[in-house]
Amino acid sequence: MNNVDRIIRLKTVLARTGLSRSTLYRKIADGTFPAQIRISVHGAGWRESSVNRWIADPVGYREGQAGSHVQ
C-alpha cells in the first residue's frame, strides 16, 4: 500500500516546502516546481511524490524529469 500517491493541498505544500504562495506559483510557471493537478471543478492539489522529489533536490528539479530523480 506504500505505492499509493496521495494528493496534498496548497496549505500542506506551503508548510512542507517553506515557500510563499507567490514563490510557489512562480516556480510552477518556470517549470522548477511540480504543477498542480485538477481534483474537482474548483480544487487542485499536488502529487505527494512530486513534492517529495522537489524537497529532495530543489535546485536540480525540472518539471518533466521524473525519471531522472531516483529515490
N, CA and C atoms as an extended XYZ file, in Angstrom:
213
Properties=species:S:1:pos:R:3:atomname:S:1:resname:S:1:resid:I:1 pbc="F F F"
N         0.815       -1.199        0.000 N   MET     1
C         0.000        0.000        0.000 CA  MET     1
C         0.856        1.260        0.000 C   MET     1
N         2.174        1.143        0.092 N   ASN     2
C         3.058        2.297        0.084 CA  ASN     2
C         3.144        2.974       -1.270 C   ASN     2
N         2.724        2.285       -2.349 N   ASN     3
C         2.838        2.874       -3.672 CA  ASN     3
C         1.663        3.779       -4.022 C   ASN     3
N         0.734        3.999       -3.097 N   VAL     4
C        -0.390        4.899       -3.339 CA  VAL     4
C         0.116        6.332       -3.226 C   VAL     4
N        -0.150        7.122       -4.260 N   ASP     5
C         0.301        8.515       -4.286 CA  ASP     5
C        -0.835        9.407       -3.805 C   ASP     5
N        -0.630       10.051       -2.670 N   ARG     6
C        -1.663       10.932       -2.119 CA  ARG     6
C        -1.645       12.278       -2.834 C   ARG     6
N        -2.785       12.950       -2.789 N   ILE     7
C        -2.901       14.314       -3.291 CA  ILE     7
C        -2.895       15.232       -2.076 C   ILE     7
N        -2.004       16.222       -2.090 N   ILE     8
C        -1.934       17.164       -0.975 CA  ILE     8
C        -2.336       18.549       -1.464 C   ILE     8
N        -2.918       19.325       -0.565 N   ARG     9
C        -3.453       20.634       -0.907 CA  ARG     9
C        -2.430       21.738       -0.647 C   ARG     9
N        -2.777       22.947       -1.042 N   LEU    10
C        -1.869       24.092       -1.008 CA  LEU    10
C        -1.258       24.333        0.376 C   LEU    10
N        -2.075       24.351        1.425 N   LYS    11
C        -1.534       24.624        2.773 CA  LYS    11
C        -0.466       23.622        3.161 C   LYS    11
N        -0.673       22.360        2.809 N   THR    12
C         0.303       21.323        3.133 CA  THR    12
C         1.583       21.516        2.336 C   THR    12
N         1.444       21.859        1.054 N   VAL    13
C         2.615       22.093        0.203 CA  VAL    13
C         3.432       23.264        0.739 C   VAL    13
N         2.765       24.345        1.091 N   LEU    14
C         3.468       25.519        1.620 CA  LEU    14
C         4.166       25.188        2.939 C   LEU    14
N         3.511       24.416        3.797 N   ALA    15
C         4.110       24.049        5.083 CA  ALA    15
C         5.330       23.153        4.882 C   ALA    15
N         5.255       22.220        3.957 N   ARG    16
C         6.368       21.284        3.742 CA  ARG    16
C         7.557       21.942        3.050 C   ARG    16
N         7.295       22.884        2.156 N   THR    17
C         8.383       23.475        1.379 CA  THR    17
C         8.948       24.747        1.993 C   THR    17
N         8.151       25.454        2.767 N   GLY    18
C         8.593       26.729        3.324 CA  GLY    18
C         8.520       27.868        2.323 C   GLY    18
N         7.921       27.613        1.165 N   LEU    19
C         7.793       28.645        0.141 CA  LEU    19
C         6.569       29.510        0.417 C   LEU    19
N         6.591       30.737       -0.083 N   SER    20
C         5.387       31.559       -0.049 CA  SER    20
C         4.509       31.164       -1.227 C   SER    20
N         3.259       31.542       -1.167 N   ARG    21
C         2.320       31.217       -2.246 CA  ARG    21
C         2.784       31.796       -3.581 C   ARG    21
N         3.229       33.051       -3.579 N   SER    22
C         3.658       33.679       -4.831 CA  SER    22
C         4.915       33.018       -5.394 C   SER    22
N         5.848       32.646       -4.528 N   THR    23
C         7.060       31.959       -4.988 CA  THR    23
C         6.711       30.591       -5.557 C   THR    23
N         5.801       29.886       -4.902 N   LEU    24
C         5.383       28.572       -5.384 CA  LEU    24
C         4.834       28.667       -6.810 C   LEU    24
N         3.918       29.592       -7.033 N   TYR    25
C         3.319       29.714       -8.367 CA  TYR    25
C         4.322       30.232       -9.404 C   TYR    25
N         5.270       31.056       -8.994 N   ARG    26
C         6.319       31.497       -9.921 CA  ARG    26
C         7.196       30.314      -10.330 C   ARG    26
N         7.531       29.453       -9.369 N   LYS    27
C         8.332       28.271       -9.683 CA  LYS    27
C         7.576       27.310      -10.596 C   LYS    27
N         6.270       27.176      -10.398 N   ILE    28
C         5.463       26.343      -11.290 CA  ILE    28
C         5.534       26.895      -12.713 C   ILE    28
N         5.381       28.200      -12.854 N   ALA    29
C         5.439       28.833      -14.175 CA  ALA    29
C         6.808       28.652      -14.825 C   ALA    29
N         7.864       28.650      -14.017 N   ASP    30
C         9.233       28.468      -14.529 CA  ASP    30
C         9.564       27.005      -14.802 C   ASP    30
N         8.707       26.087      -14.341 N   GLY    31
C         8.981       24.658      -14.509 CA  GLY    31
C         9.930       24.097      -13.473 C   GLY    31
N        10.137       24.839      -12.364 N   THR    32
C        11.061       24.387      -11.334 CA  THR    32
C        10.335       23.878      -10.087 C   THR    32
N         9.038       23.673      -10.199 N   PHE    33
C         8.237       23.058       -9.138 CA  PHE    33
C         7.117       22.286       -9.816 C   PHE    33
N         6.708       21.149       -9.259 N   PRO    34
C         5.653       20.356       -9.902 CA  PRO    34
C         4.348       21.134      -10.044 C   PRO    34
N         3.703       20.979      -11.176 N   ALA    35
C         2.415       21.629      -11.410 CA  ALA    35
C         1.325       20.894      -10.646 C   ALA    35
N         0.308       21.642      -10.244 N   GLN    36
C        -0.807       21.032       -9.553 CA  GLN    36
C        -1.688       20.275      -10.547 C   GLN    36
N        -2.491       19.364      -10.018 N   ILE    37
C        -3.431       18.627      -10.848 CA  ILE    37
C        -4.846       18.955      -10.392 C   ILE    37
N        -5.767       18.991      -11.314 N   ARG    38
C        -7.155       19.306      -11.007 CA  ARG    38
C        -7.787       18.102      -10.327 C   ARG    38
N        -8.440       18.324       -9.163 N   ILE    39
C        -9.104       17.232       -8.462 CA  ILE    39
C       -10.619       17.433       -8.406 C   ILE    39
N       -11.079       18.624       -8.756 N   SER    40
C       -12.509       18.911       -8.855 CA  SER    40
C       -12.666       20.186       -9.663 C   SER    40
N       -13.884       20.631       -9.818 N   VAL    41
C       -14.141       21.846      -10.599 CA  VAL    41
C       -13.418       23.049       -9.992 C   VAL    41
N       -13.438       23.143       -8.673 N   HIS    42
C       -12.829       24.297       -8.003 CA  HIS    42
C       -11.634       23.938       -7.136 C   HIS    42
N       -11.091       22.753       -7.314 N   GLY    43
C        -9.992       22.340       -6.449 CA  GLY    43
C        -8.829       21.741       -7.225 C   GLY    43
N        -7.663       21.917       -6.656 N   ALA    44
C        -6.454       21.349       -7.253 CA  ALA    44
C        -5.537       20.918       -6.120 C   ALA    44
N        -4.630       20.025       -6.433 N   GLY    45
C        -3.668       19.567       -5.446 CA  GLY    45
C        -2.405       19.107       -6.141 C   GLY    45
N        -1.466       18.654       -5.361 N   TRP    46
C        -0.187       18.174       -5.886 CA  TRP    46
C        -0.013       16.718       -5.519 C   TRP    46
N         0.636       15.971       -6.393 N   ARG    47
C         1.017       14.599       -6.048 CA  ARG    47
C         2.095       14.674       -4.980 C   ARG    47
N         1.904       13.949       -3.897 N   GLU    48
C         2.858       13.981       -2.794 CA  GLU    48
C         4.239       13.532       -3.253 C   GLU    48
N         4.301       12.547       -4.143 N   SER    49
C         5.597       12.058       -4.618 CA  SER    49
C         6.348       13.146       -5.391 C   SER    49
N         5.626       13.963       -6.155 N   SER    50
C         6.270       15.050       -6.908 CA  SER    50
C         6.838       16.105       -5.966 C   SER    50
N         6.073       16.452       -4.940 N   VAL    51
C         6.547       17.435       -3.960 CA  VAL    51
C         7.749       16.873       -3.206 C   VAL    51
N         7.700       15.578       -2.861 N   ASN    52
C         8.841       14.959       -2.173 CA  ASN    52
C        10.094       14.953       -3.039 C   ASN    52
N         9.941       14.744       -4.359 N   ARG    53
C        11.094       14.816       -5.270 CA  ARG    53
C        11.687       16.217       -5.263 C   ARG    53
N        10.827       17.241       -5.255 N   TRP    54
C        11.311       18.617       -5.221 CA  TRP    54
C        12.040       18.883       -3.904 C   TRP    54
N        11.482       18.427       -2.790 N   ILE    55
C        12.111       18.634       -1.482 CA  ILE    55
C        13.491       17.972       -1.438 C   ILE    55
N        13.623       16.804       -2.049 N   ALA    56
C        14.895       16.088       -2.060 CA  ALA    56
C        15.966       16.816       -2.862 C   ALA    56
N        15.567       17.547       -3.911 N   ASP    57
C        16.533       18.236       -4.772 CA  ASP    57
C        15.903       19.496       -5.369 C   ASP    57
N        15.698       20.542       -4.555 N   PRO    58
C        15.008       21.734       -5.058 CA  PRO    58
C        15.772       22.477       -6.155 C   PRO    58
N        17.082       22.462       -6.117 N   VAL    59
C        17.864       23.183       -7.124 CA  VAL    59
C        17.869       22.429       -8.452 C   VAL    59
N        17.930       21.116       -8.397 N   GLY    60
C        18.031       20.319       -9.617 CA  GLY    60
C        16.705       19.910      -10.222 C   GLY    60
N        15.579       20.224       -9.559 N   TYR    61
C        14.276       19.779      -10.054 CA  TYR    61
C        13.894       20.531      -11.322 C   TYR    61
N        13.433       19.791      -12.296 N   ARG    62
C        12.843       20.365      -13.515 CA  ARG    62
C        11.613       19.555      -13.839 C   ARG    62
N        10.496       20.216      -14.134 N   GLU    63
C         9.249       19.540      -14.486 CA  GLU    63
C         9.478       18.663      -15.706 C   GLU    63
N         8.952       17.454      -15.670 N   GLY    64
C         9.093       16.546      -16.795 CA  GLY    64
C        10.313       15.636      -16.717 C   GLY    64
N        11.093       15.727      -15.654 N   GLN    65
C        12.273       14.880      -15.497 CA  GLN    65
C        12.062       13.877      -14.362 C   GLN    65
N        10.848       13.357      -14.234 N   ALA    66
C        10.528       12.443      -13.134 CA  ALA    66
C        11.446       11.218      -13.141 C   ALA    66
N        11.784       10.720      -14.285 N   GLY    67
C        12.625        9.523      -14.368 CA  GLY    67
C        14.045        9.759      -13.921 C   GLY    67
N        14.494       10.998      -13.900 N   SER    68
C        15.885       11.275      -13.555 CA  SER    68
C        16.101       11.392      -12.056 C   SER    68
N        15.031       11.441      -11.270 N   HIS    69
C        15.151       11.546       -9.818 CA  HIS    69
C        14.884       10.198       -9.201 C   HIS    69
N        15.941        9.524       -8.783 N   VAL    70
C        15.826        8.196       -8.206 CA  VAL    70
C        15.736        8.328       -6.701 C   VAL    70
N        14.760        7.604       -6.101 N   GLN    71
C        14.620        7.659       -4.650 CA  GLN    71
C        15.023        6.363       -4.033 C   GLN    71
